[in-house]
Amino acid sequence: MASLLPCTTTPCPSSRPLFPKPSHFITNAKCTPRLHISCQSQNNDSNSQNVEGKVDRRNVLFGLGAGLSAANLVSTQAPASANPIQPPVLDKCGVATNLNTGEQLDINCCPPVTERIIDYRPPPVFQMKIRPSAHRVSPEYIFKYNMAIDRMRRLPKDDPRSFMQQANIHCAYCNGAYDQAGQGTLDLQVHNSWLFFPFHRWYLYFYERILGKLIGDPTFALPFWNWDNPKGMTIPPMFVDPKAAIYDSKRNQANLPPAVIDLGMTGNTDPLQVVSNNLTIMYSEMIRSNADVFDFMGQPYREGTAVNPGPGSSERGSHTAVHVWVGDPREKSGENLGNFYSAGRDPLFYCHHGNVDRMWTLWQYYLPSNKVPEKRITDPDFLNAAFVFYDENAQLVRVTVKDCLDNLRMGYDYERIDLPWLDYRPPPQTAKARIIRTASTAPLASTLFPLKLEGVVRFQVPKTKKGKADELLVLENITVDATKFLKFDVFVNDEDDNASELDKAAYAGTYAQVPHKAEKKTGTSTIRLKLTDLYDDMDIADDDTIVVTLVPRHQGPGVTIGGIKIIEAPPKADAAAAAAPSS
Ligand code: C2O
């Protein structure tokens, strides 16, 4: 094993290449490349809070790693207005009950309780783990991975590292089993907010370390399901071998390979169109529809915030689609992947979330800065939010969001695969847009909202001012039945009433959620869709109004939208204030 060289004497590898060869593998990483902190001092004292002093000021301006405290940041975002989310109290974990119907949700997914909790920081990185694309792994890798999962399945049931206990982590954090510590009966929920990426990053981190420990290979790295690349747009073949430990029988049988993943869930059956839809969705949720970091990461969620303040574009888009697409329609609640309480029981879950986590890394470090407005949330309520997990030694540990911001510092990276969606901007659509706006007799939005979304609706929304191109479409106070799969697409000046082709300029974005058991009434969500590029592509910046079409992709009722409006994109400094919860 290569030993760690301190970066003070050996320059860290320069920044991560944008389009490296797909076969590019780093086997002996030296330390994190972006921060020229002395790795030695960082690593010799992994509990040190004082790395700031060792950081060159230029590096603070160019990029920040997980070891830096919030106070060191020059924040352009609004200060905290409450307190960070605290980890749940394990012995208060309960069986979720639906308070509205009184129905016992009849799942007990509470972890074993231990007294001693230790504060955890990622240990020094001696060798970088490289998470491989699941479609490209070798037979040896598949063998090892199955051996690890098999051993996990054989651990005693009450071992917190056992297969079901690991699956139950997801259940407990996502289905109302925990209340927010110190907040009465307010549910703790790690989805549909800015906690989404950090929670799942830590979850996979310990899951991966447990697997590595079980096969005596500390370099073991989870695979990622590369569903954003056409070559990865089927369930990775290794997961469909019924004899494999990573197999799960509760999956939609119609969607086994060679079925092409449908990230848009439009029902379009032409595989080539579906691939094009998928790339458009990736471009939209990673680049086109986000005006600030909250639009991508999810809305603020602090102590006292009601659940589901608003999912980010990636969570509600590709992430939700993969869950629901794989979940088994023969099962009552779409088990396993199609419902939060059971999702962790399918090994494919962790592979799916590998790619979800990769999207966060891409957002932070690889997307060209002219395409990504801000890369980091600097709010202390975000950075200091905390969770608890059992580590690979079955020790209960407390972790914070600020320690997971940099995947390299956590000791893993992703195999480099090119990003075919990076420039997948839809072609201009100006002529059609013009016809729509002159011919539209659609009612004004103000006459329809609050709106129960039960079919396709079309209406006009006034722009903030003529000629102002930098605007956002805000859908506010969205209330959903949490137990159902719900999804709708948003189109602007589109002539089509049931578009199953998303690869066009008129496609503005998506709202969708994975079904879950909800103990209490869910809060209301807000999402925002940036319209700047859409206005350009359709040449409608100078209009007074736009025509919006909402196309539900689910059957039946379940979504109410409180209001819809267009606002001017706030200047950067006000981004967090605009995103602050309204309650
Ligand atoms: Cu915690 Cu993909 O969900």
Coordinates of C-alpha atoms and ligand atoms in Angstrom, one line a residue:
M1 CA 0.0 0.0 0.0
A2 CA 1.3 3.4 -0.9
S3 CA 1.9 5.6 2.1
L4 CA 0.5 9.0 2.5
L5 CA 2.8 11.8 1.5
P6 CA 2.3 15.1 3.2
C7 CA 1.1 17.7 0.7
T8 CA 3.4 20.3 2.2
T9 CA 6.3 18.6 0.4
T10 CA 4.6 16.9 -2.5
P11 CA 2.2 19.0 -4.4
C12 CA -1.3 17.6 -4.3
P13 CA -2.5 16.4 -7.7
S14 CA -3.9 19.4 -9.5
S15 CA -7.7 19.7 -9.8
R16 CA -9.8 16.9 -11.1
P17 CA -9.8 16.5 -14.8
L18 CA -13.1 17.2 -16.4
F19 CA -13.2 14.6 -19.2
P20 CA -10.6 12.0 -18.3
K21 CA -10.6 8.7 -20.1
P22 CA -13.3 6.4 -18.9
S23 CA -10.6 3.9 -17.8
H24 CA -8.9 6.5 -15.6
F25 CA -8.4 5.0 -12.2
I26 CA -6.5 6.5 -9.3
T27 CA -5.2 3.8 -7.1
N28 CA -2.8 5.7 -4.9
A29 CA -4.3 9.1 -4.0
K30 CA -2.0 11.2 -2.0
C31 CA -4.4 13.5 -0.3
T32 CA -7.2 15.9 -1.2
P33 CA -6.1 17.9 -4.3
R34 CA -8.0 21.1 -3.8
L35 CA -6.9 22.2 -0.4
H36 CA -3.3 22.7 0.1
I37 CA -3.5 22.1 3.8
S38 CA -0.8 20.1 5.3
C39 CA -2.3 16.6 5.2
Q40 CA 0.1 15.7 8.0
S41 CA -1.3 18.1 10.5
Q42 CA -4.8 17.4 9.4
N43 CA -4.3 13.7 9.6
N44 CA -2.2 13.5 12.8
D45 CA -5.1 15.0 14.7
S46 CA -8.3 14.1 13.0
N47 CA -10.2 15.7 15.8
S48 CA -8.6 19.0 15.4
Q49 CA -10.9 21.9 14.8
N50 CA -8.0 24.2 14.1
V51 CA -7.0 23.5 10.5
E52 CA -8.0 27.0 9.5
G53 CA -4.8 28.5 10.7
K54 CA -2.8 26.2 8.3
V55 CA -4.8 27.2 5.3
D56 CA -3.3 29.5 2.8
R57 CA -5.8 32.4 2.3
R58 CA -5.8 31.9 -1.5
N59 CA -7.2 28.4 -0.9
V60 CA -10.0 29.8 1.1
L61 CA -11.0 31.9 -1.8
F62 CA -10.6 29.1 -4.4
G63 CA -12.1 26.2 -2.6
L64 CA -12.9 24.8 0.8
G65 CA -12.7 21.4 2.2
A66 CA -14.6 19.6 4.9
G67 CA -12.1 20.4 7.6
L68 CA -12.9 24.1 7.6
S69 CA -15.3 25.6 10.0
A70 CA -18.2 27.8 8.9
A71 CA -16.8 30.8 10.7
N72 CA -13.9 30.8 8.3
L73 CA -16.1 31.3 5.3
V74 CA -17.0 34.6 3.8
S75 CA -20.7 33.9 3.5
T76 CA -22.9 35.5 1.0
Q77 CA -25.8 33.6 2.4
A78 CA -28.2 34.7 5.1
P79 CA -27.2 33.8 8.7
A80 CA -28.9 31.0 10.6
S81 CA -32.3 31.7 12.0
A82 CA -32.7 28.7 14.2
N83 CA -30.5 25.7 15.2
P84 CA -29.1 22.8 13.3
I85 CA -31.0 19.5 13.2
Q86 CA -29.8 17.3 16.0
P87 CA -29.3 13.5 15.8
P88 CA -32.2 11.4 16.9
V89 CA -32.4 10.0 20.4
L90 CA -32.2 6.2 19.7
D91 CA -34.2 5.0 22.7
K92 CA -37.1 7.3 21.7
C93 CA -37.4 5.6 18.3
G94 CA -40.9 4.4 17.8
V95 CA -43.1 2.4 15.5
A96 CA -44.6 4.9 13.1
T97 CA -48.4 5.5 13.2
N98 CA -50.4 7.6 10.8
L99 CA -51.9 10.2 13.1
N100 CA -54.4 11.2 10.4
T101 CA -55.9 7.7 10.0
G102 CA -54.8 6.1 13.2
E103 CA -53.4 3.3 11.1
Q104 CA -50.4 1.5 12.6
L105 CA -47.7 1.6 10.0
D106 CA -46.5 -1.6 11.5
I107 CA -42.9 -1.3 10.8
N108 CA -40.4 -1.4 13.6
C109 CA -37.1 -0.3 12.2
C110 CA -35.4 1.1 15.3
P111 CA -31.7 0.3 15.8
P112 CA -30.2 -1.4 18.8
V113 CA -29.6 1.2 21.6
T114 CA -26.1 1.7 22.9
E115 CA -25.1 4.1 25.6
R116 CA -21.8 5.3 24.3
I117 CA -21.7 7.7 21.4
I118 CA -18.5 9.0 20.1
D119 CA -17.9 12.0 17.8
Y120 CA -16.6 10.9 14.5
R121 CA -14.3 12.5 12.1
P122 CA -13.1 10.7 8.9
P123 CA -9.7 9.2 9.6
P124 CA -6.6 10.0 7.6
V125 CA -6.7 8.8 4.0
F126 CA -3.9 6.5 3.1
Q127 CA -5.3 5.1 0.0
M128 CA -8.2 6.5 -2.0
K129 CA -11.1 4.1 -2.7
I130 CA -12.4 4.4 -6.2
R131 CA -16.1 3.6 -6.6
P132 CA -16.5 1.9 -10.0
S133 CA -19.3 2.2 -12.5
A134 CA -21.5 -0.8 -11.9
H135 CA -21.7 -1.7 -15.6
R136 CA -17.9 -1.8 -15.9
V137 CA -16.8 -4.0 -13.0
S138 CA -14.8 -7.1 -13.3
P139 CA -15.9 -10.7 -12.4
E140 CA -13.4 -10.5 -9.5
Y141 CA -15.1 -7.3 -8.2
I142 CA -18.5 -8.9 -8.5
F143 CA -17.3 -11.9 -6.5
K144 CA -15.9 -9.8 -3.8
Y145 CA -18.9 -7.6 -3.6
N146 CA -21.3 -10.6 -3.3
M147 CA -19.1 -12.1 -0.7
A148 CA -19.3 -9.0 1.4
I149 CA -23.0 -8.7 1.1
D150 CA -23.4 -12.4 1.9
R151 CA -21.4 -12.0 5.1
M152 CA -23.5 -9.0 6.0
R153 CA -26.6 -11.0 5.5
R154 CA -25.2 -13.7 7.9
L155 CA -24.4 -11.4 10.8
P156 CA -26.7 -11.8 13.8
K157 CA -29.9 -9.9 13.5
D158 CA -29.2 -7.6 16.4
D159 CA -25.8 -6.7 15.1
P160 CA -26.2 -3.1 13.9
R161 CA -24.0 -3.9 10.9
S162 CA -26.3 -6.7 9.7
F163 CA -28.1 -6.5 6.4
M164 CA -31.6 -5.7 7.9
Q165 CA -30.2 -3.3 10.5
Q166 CA -28.5 -1.4 7.7
A167 CA -31.6 -1.4 5.6
N168 CA -33.6 -0.2 8.7
I169 CA -31.4 2.9 9.0
H170 CA -33.2 4.3 6.0
C171 CA -36.6 3.3 7.3
A172 CA -36.0 4.9 10.7
Y173 CA -34.7 8.2 9.3
C174 CA -37.4 8.5 6.6
N175 CA -40.7 7.3 8.0
G176 CA -41.4 9.2 11.1
A177 CA -39.8 6.7 13.5
Y178 CA -37.8 9.5 15.0
D179 CA -38.9 12.8 16.3
Q180 CA -36.7 15.8 16.1
A181 CA -34.7 15.9 19.4
G182 CA -36.2 18.5 21.7
Q183 CA -39.1 19.4 19.3
G184 CA -42.0 17.6 20.7
T185 CA -43.6 15.3 18.2
L186 CA -42.2 17.0 15.1
D187 CA -41.0 14.3 12.8
L188 CA -37.4 13.9 11.7
Q189 CA -37.1 13.4 8.0
V190 CA -33.9 13.5 6.0
H191 CA -35.5 13.8 2.5
N192 CA -36.9 16.7 0.7
S193 CA -34.5 19.2 2.1
W194 CA -30.8 20.2 2.2
L195 CA -30.0 17.2 4.4
F196 CA -30.7 14.8 1.5
F197 CA -27.2 14.6 0.1
P198 CA -25.2 14.7 3.4
F199 CA -27.4 12.0 5.1
H200 CA -27.0 9.6 2.3
R201 CA -23.3 10.3 1.9
W202 CA -22.7 9.3 5.5
Y203 CA -25.0 6.3 5.2
L204 CA -23.1 4.9 2.3
Y205 CA -19.8 5.7 3.9
F206 CA -20.4 3.5 6.9
Y207 CA -22.1 0.8 4.8
E208 CA -19.0 0.7 2.5
R209 CA -16.6 0.4 5.5
I210 CA -18.7 -2.4 7.1
L211 CA -18.5 -4.3 3.8
G212 CA -14.8 -3.7 3.5
K213 CA -14.3 -4.9 7.1
L214 CA -16.3 -8.1 6.5
I215 CA -14.0 -9.2 3.7
G216 CA -10.9 -7.8 5.2
D217 CA -10.4 -5.3 2.4
P218 CA -10.3 -1.7 3.6
T219 CA -10.1 -0.5 0.0
F220 CA -13.4 -2.0 -1.0
A221 CA -15.5 0.6 -2.7
L222 CA -19.2 0.5 -3.5
P223 CA -20.2 0.5 -7.2
F224 CA -22.4 3.3 -8.6
W225 CA -25.2 2.9 -11.1
N226 CA -24.3 5.1 -13.9
W227 CA -27.9 5.9 -15.0
D228 CA -26.9 9.3 -16.3
N229 CA -24.9 7.8 -19.1
P230 CA -26.6 5.8 -22.0
K231 CA -24.3 2.8 -21.3
G232 CA -25.6 2.7 -17.7
M233 CA -29.3 3.1 -18.4
T234 CA -30.3 -0.4 -17.5
I235 CA -30.2 -2.1 -14.1
P236 CA -26.6 -3.2 -13.8
P237 CA -26.4 -6.8 -15.0
M238 CA -24.7 -8.1 -11.8
F239 CA -27.8 -7.3 -9.8
V240 CA -30.1 -9.6 -11.8
D241 CA -28.4 -12.9 -11.2
P242 CA -30.9 -14.7 -8.9
K243 CA -28.1 -16.7 -7.2
A244 CA -26.2 -13.6 -6.2
A245 CA -26.2 -12.1 -2.7
I246 CA -26.9 -8.7 -4.2
Y247 CA -30.1 -10.0 -5.9
D248 CA -33.5 -8.9 -4.8
S249 CA -36.7 -10.5 -6.1
K250 CA -38.9 -7.5 -5.3
R251 CA -38.3 -5.4 -8.4
N252 CA -40.5 -4.5 -11.4
Q253 CA -40.1 -7.5 -13.7
A254 CA -40.9 -5.4 -16.7
N255 CA -37.9 -3.1 -16.0
L256 CA -35.2 -5.7 -15.8
P257 CA -32.5 -5.4 -18.5
P258 CA -32.6 -4.6 -21.3
A259 CA -35.3 -2.2 -20.3
V260 CA -34.0 1.4 -20.5
I261 CA -34.5 3.5 -17.3
D262 CA -37.1 6.1 -17.8
L263 CA -36.1 9.1 -15.7
G264 CA -39.0 11.1 -17.0
M265 CA -41.6 8.4 -16.2
T266 CA -43.6 9.7 -19.2
G267 CA -44.6 6.3 -20.5
N268 CA -42.8 6.9 -23.8
T269 CA -41.9 3.4 -25.2
D270 CA -39.2 4.4 -27.7
P271 CA -35.9 3.6 -26.1
L272 CA -34.0 6.2 -28.1
Q273 CA -36.5 8.9 -27.1
V274 CA -36.3 7.8 -23.5
V275 CA -32.5 8.1 -23.6
S276 CA -32.9 11.6 -25.0
N277 CA -35.4 12.5 -22.3
N278 CA -33.0 11.2 -19.7
L279 CA -30.1 13.3 -20.9
T280 CA -32.4 16.4 -21.0
I281 CA -33.5 15.7 -17.5
M282 CA -29.9 15.5 -16.3
Y283 CA -29.1 18.7 -18.0
S284 CA -32.1 20.4 -16.6
E285 CA -31.6 19.2 -13.0
M286 CA -27.9 19.7 -12.9
I287 CA -27.6 22.9 -14.8
R288 CA -30.5 24.7 -16.5
S289 CA -33.2 24.9 -13.8
N290 CA -31.0 25.9 -10.8
A291 CA -30.6 29.6 -9.9
D292 CA -28.8 28.9 -6.6
V293 CA -27.3 26.1 -4.5
F294 CA -30.6 25.5 -2.7
D295 CA -32.4 24.7 -5.9
F296 CA -30.0 21.9 -6.4
M297 CA -29.4 20.7 -2.8
G298 CA -32.9 21.3 -1.3
Q299 CA -34.4 23.9 0.9
P300 CA -33.2 24.8 4.4
Y301 CA -34.3 22.4 7.2
R302 CA -33.5 23.4 10.7
E303 CA -34.5 22.6 14.2
G304 CA -38.3 23.2 14.3
T305 CA -38.8 23.1 10.6
A306 CA -41.7 21.0 9.4
V307 CA -40.8 18.0 7.2
N308 CA -40.3 18.4 3.5
P309 CA -39.5 22.1 3.0
G310 CA -38.6 21.3 -0.6
P311 CA -36.5 18.8 -2.4
G312 CA -33.6 19.8 -4.7
S313 CA -33.7 19.2 -8.4
S314 CA -31.6 16.1 -8.4
E315 CA -33.5 14.5 -5.5
R316 CA -36.9 15.0 -6.9
G317 CA -35.9 14.2 -10.5
S318 CA -33.6 11.4 -11.4
H319 CA -33.3 10.1 -7.8
T320 CA -37.0 9.7 -7.3
A321 CA -37.5 8.2 -10.8
V322 CA -35.0 5.4 -10.2
H323 CA -36.6 4.4 -6.9
V324 CA -40.1 4.2 -8.4
W325 CA -39.0 2.6 -11.7
V326 CA -37.3 -0.3 -9.9
G327 CA -39.9 -0.8 -7.2
D328 CA -42.1 -3.8 -7.6
P329 CA -45.7 -3.0 -8.6
R330 CA -46.8 -6.5 -7.4
E331 CA -46.1 -5.3 -3.8
K332 CA -48.5 -3.3 -1.8
S333 CA -46.2 -0.3 -1.3
G334 CA -43.8 -0.7 -4.3
E335 CA -41.3 -2.6 -2.2
N336 CA -38.4 -2.7 -2.1
L337 CA -36.9 0.4 -3.8
G338 CA -40.2 2.1 -4.4
N339 CA -40.9 3.0 -0.8
F340 CA -38.5 4.7 1.7
Y341 CA -39.2 2.2 4.5
S342 CA -38.0 -0.8 2.4
A343 CA -35.6 0.8 -0.1
G344 CA -32.5 -0.2 1.9
R345 CA -33.4 -3.9 1.6
D346 CA -32.4 -4.0 -2.0
P347 CA -28.6 -3.9 -2.5
L348 CA -29.3 -1.9 -5.6
F349 CA -30.3 1.0 -3.4
Y350 CA -26.7 1.7 -2.3
C351 CA -25.6 1.4 -5.9
H352 CA -28.3 3.9 -7.0
H353 CA -27.3 6.3 -4.2
G354 CA -23.7 6.0 -5.2
N355 CA -24.6 7.8 -8.4
V356 CA -26.8 10.2 -6.5
D357 CA -23.8 11.0 -4.3
R358 CA -21.7 11.3 -7.4
M359 CA -24.0 14.0 -8.7
W360 CA -23.2 16.1 -5.6
T361 CA -19.5 15.7 -6.2
L362 CA -19.9 16.7 -9.9
W363 CA -21.9 19.7 -8.9
Q364 CA -19.3 20.8 -6.4
Y365 CA -16.1 20.1 -8.3
Y366 CA -16.7 19.5 -12.0
L367 CA -19.5 21.5 -13.4
P368 CA -18.0 24.7 -15.0
S369 CA -18.6 27.6 -12.7
N370 CA -20.4 29.6 -15.4
K371 CA -23.0 26.9 -15.3
V372 CA -23.3 26.4 -11.5
P373 CA -24.3 29.5 -9.6
E374 CA -22.9 28.6 -6.1
K375 CA -21.4 25.4 -5.0
R376 CA -21.7 25.4 -1.3
I377 CA -24.1 26.1 1.5
T378 CA -22.3 28.1 4.2
D379 CA -25.2 28.3 6.7
P380 CA -24.1 27.0 10.1
D381 CA -27.5 25.2 10.5
F382 CA -26.5 23.2 7.5
L383 CA -22.9 22.6 8.4
N384 CA -23.6 21.6 12.0
A385 CA -26.6 19.3 11.4
A386 CA -25.8 15.9 12.8
F387 CA -26.7 12.2 12.5
V388 CA -25.8 9.0 14.2
F389 CA -24.7 5.8 12.6
Y390 CA -23.0 2.6 13.7
D391 CA -19.5 2.3 12.2
E392 CA -17.7 -0.8 11.0
N393 CA -16.8 -1.7 14.5
A394 CA -20.4 -1.5 15.7
Q395 CA -19.5 1.7 17.6
L396 CA -22.3 4.3 17.6
V397 CA -20.9 7.5 16.2
R398 CA -22.1 11.1 15.8
V399 CA -21.3 12.8 12.5
T400 CA -21.9 16.3 11.1
V401 CA -22.6 17.6 7.7
K402 CA -19.5 19.8 7.6
D403 CA -17.3 16.7 7.8
C404 CA -18.8 15.1 4.7
L405 CA -18.6 18.0 2.2
D406 CA -15.5 16.6 0.5
N407 CA -15.6 13.0 -0.7
L408 CA -11.8 12.9 -1.1
R409 CA -11.4 13.7 2.5
M410 CA -13.7 10.9 3.3
G411 CA -11.4 8.7 1.4
Y412 CA -13.2 7.8 -1.8
D413 CA -13.6 9.1 -5.3
Y414 CA -15.5 8.0 -8.4
E415 CA -14.3 6.3 -11.5
R416 CA -14.2 8.9 -14.3
I417 CA -16.9 8.5 -16.8
D418 CA -17.8 11.2 -19.4
L419 CA -21.0 13.2 -18.9
P420 CA -23.0 13.2 -22.1
W421 CA -25.6 15.4 -20.6
L422 CA -23.2 18.3 -19.9
D423 CA -24.0 20.1 -23.1
Y424 CA -27.4 18.6 -23.7
R425 CA -29.2 21.9 -24.0
P426 CA -32.5 21.5 -25.9
P427 CA -32.6 23.2 -29.4
P428 CA -34.3 26.6 -29.8
Q429 CA -38.0 26.5 -30.3
T430 CA -38.8 30.1 -31.1
A431 CA -41.4 29.8 -33.8
K432 CA -43.8 27.5 -31.8
A433 CA -43.4 29.6 -28.7
R434 CA -44.7 32.6 -30.6
I435 CA -47.7 30.8 -31.9
I436 CA -48.6 29.7 -28.4
R437 CA -48.4 33.1 -26.8
T438 CA -50.5 34.9 -29.4
A439 CA -53.2 32.2 -29.5
S440 CA -53.5 31.5 -25.8
T441 CA -56.8 31.8 -24.2
A442 CA -55.7 30.0 -21.1
P443 CA -57.0 31.5 -17.8
L444 CA -54.8 33.5 -15.5
A445 CA -53.1 31.4 -12.8
S446 CA -54.6 33.6 -10.1
T447 CA -58.1 32.3 -11.0
L448 CA -57.1 28.6 -10.5
F449 CA -54.9 28.5 -7.4
P450 CA -54.7 26.9 -4.9
L451 CA -55.0 24.1 -7.4
K452 CA -55.7 20.4 -6.9
L453 CA -53.8 18.8 -9.7
E454 CA -55.9 16.1 -11.2
G455 CA -55.2 16.3 -14.9
V456 CA -53.3 18.5 -17.3
V457 CA -53.8 22.2 -16.6
R458 CA -52.7 25.2 -18.6
F459 CA -52.7 28.8 -17.5
Q460 CA -51.0 32.1 -17.9
V461 CA -48.5 33.6 -15.4
P462 CA -47.5 37.2 -15.6
K463 CA -43.8 38.0 -15.8
T464 CA -42.3 40.4 -13.4
K465 CA -41.6 42.8 -16.1
K466 CA -41.3 42.8 -19.9
G467 CA -37.8 42.3 -21.2
K468 CA -36.5 41.0 -17.9
A469 CA -34.9 37.7 -18.7
D470 CA -33.5 36.5 -15.4
E471 CA -36.6 35.1 -13.8
L472 CA -37.7 32.0 -11.7
L473 CA -40.9 30.2 -11.7
V474 CA -41.9 29.5 -8.1
L475 CA -44.4 26.7 -7.2
E476 CA -45.2 27.2 -3.6
N477 CA -47.0 25.5 -0.8
I478 CA -47.1 22.2 -2.6
T479 CA -48.9 19.7 -0.4
V480 CA -48.7 16.0 -1.2
D481 CA -50.0 12.7 0.0
A482 CA -46.7 11.3 1.1
T483 CA -47.8 7.7 0.7
K484 CA -48.1 7.9 -3.0
F485 CA -45.9 8.2 -6.0
L486 CA -46.6 11.7 -7.3
K487 CA -44.9 13.5 -10.2
F488 CA -45.7 16.3 -12.5
D489 CA -43.7 18.1 -15.3
V490 CA -43.8 21.8 -16.0
F491 CA -43.7 23.1 -19.5
V492 CA -43.7 26.7 -20.8
N493 CA -45.4 27.9 -24.0
D494 CA -45.8 24.3 -25.2
E495 CA -48.5 23.3 -27.6
D496 CA -48.5 19.7 -26.5
D497 CA -51.0 18.6 -23.8
N498 CA -49.3 15.3 -22.9
A499 CA -45.8 15.6 -24.0
S500 CA -43.8 12.4 -23.6
E501 CA -40.8 14.0 -25.4
L502 CA -38.9 16.2 -22.9
D503 CA -36.0 17.1 -25.1
K504 CA -37.3 20.5 -26.1
A505 CA -36.8 24.0 -24.8
A506 CA -40.4 24.1 -23.4
Y507 CA -39.6 21.6 -20.7
A508 CA -38.9 23.6 -17.5
G509 CA -38.6 20.9 -14.8
T510 CA -40.2 18.4 -12.5
Y511 CA -41.7 17.8 -9.1
A512 CA -41.7 14.2 -7.9
Q513 CA -41.5 12.2 -4.6
V514 CA -40.8 8.7 -3.5
P515 CA -43.8 7.3 -1.4
H516 CA -43.1 6.8 2.3
K517 CA -45.0 6.2 5.4
A518 CA -45.8 9.5 7.1
E519 CA -46.7 9.7 10.7
K520 CA -48.0 13.2 10.7
K521 CA -49.3 15.6 8.2
T522 CA -46.5 16.6 5.9
G523 CA -45.4 20.2 5.6
T524 CA -45.5 22.1 2.4
S525 CA -42.8 22.3 -0.2
T526 CA -41.6 25.0 -2.5
I527 CA -39.7 24.5 -5.7
R528 CA -38.2 27.0 -8.0
L529 CA -37.3 26.6 -11.7
K530 CA -34.9 29.0 -13.4
L531 CA -36.3 30.3 -16.7
T532 CA -33.3 32.3 -18.0
D533 CA -32.2 29.7 -20.6
L534 CA -35.7 28.8 -21.4
Y535 CA -36.5 32.4 -22.3
D536 CA -33.5 32.5 -24.6
D537 CA -34.3 29.2 -26.2
M538 CA -37.8 30.2 -26.9
D539 CA -37.3 33.9 -27.5
I540 CA -40.0 34.9 -25.0
A541 CA -38.1 37.2 -22.6
D542 CA -40.0 40.3 -24.0
D543 CA -43.5 38.9 -23.4
D544 CA -45.8 40.0 -20.6
T545 CA -47.0 36.5 -19.6
I546 CA -46.0 32.9 -20.2
V547 CA -48.3 29.9 -20.7
V548 CA -47.5 27.2 -18.2
T549 CA -48.7 23.6 -18.6
L550 CA -48.6 21.1 -15.7
V551 CA -48.6 17.5 -16.7
P552 CA -49.2 14.9 -14.0
R553 CA -47.5 11.6 -14.5
H554 CA -49.3 9.7 -11.8
Q555 CA -52.9 8.5 -11.6
G556 CA -55.5 10.2 -9.4
P557 CA -55.3 13.0 -6.9
G558 CA -52.7 13.7 -4.3
V559 CA -51.1 17.0 -5.1
T560 CA -52.3 20.5 -4.2
I561 CA -50.2 23.5 -5.3
G562 CA -50.8 26.6 -3.2
G563 CA -49.6 29.2 -5.7
I564 CA -47.5 29.8 -8.7
K565 CA -45.6 33.0 -9.6
I566 CA -42.7 34.4 -11.4
I567 CA -40.0 36.3 -9.5
E568 CA -36.9 38.0 -10.5
A569 CA -33.8 35.9 -9.8
P570 CA -32.5 37.4 -6.6
P571 CA -29.0 38.8 -6.6
K572 CA -26.6 36.2 -5.1
A573 CA -26.4 37.7 -1.6
D574 CA -30.1 37.3 -1.1
A575 CA -30.3 33.7 -2.3
A576 CA -30.5 32.2 1.1
A577 CA -33.1 34.7 2.3
A578 CA -35.3 33.8 -0.6
A579 CA -34.9 30.2 0.2
A580 CA -35.6 30.5 3.9
P581 CA -38.7 28.6 5.1
S582 CA -41.7 30.8 5.1
S583 CA -43.0 29.4 8.4
Ligands
C2O1 CU1 -33.2 8.1 1.3 CU2 -33.2 7.4 -2.3 O1 -33.6 7.7 -0.5

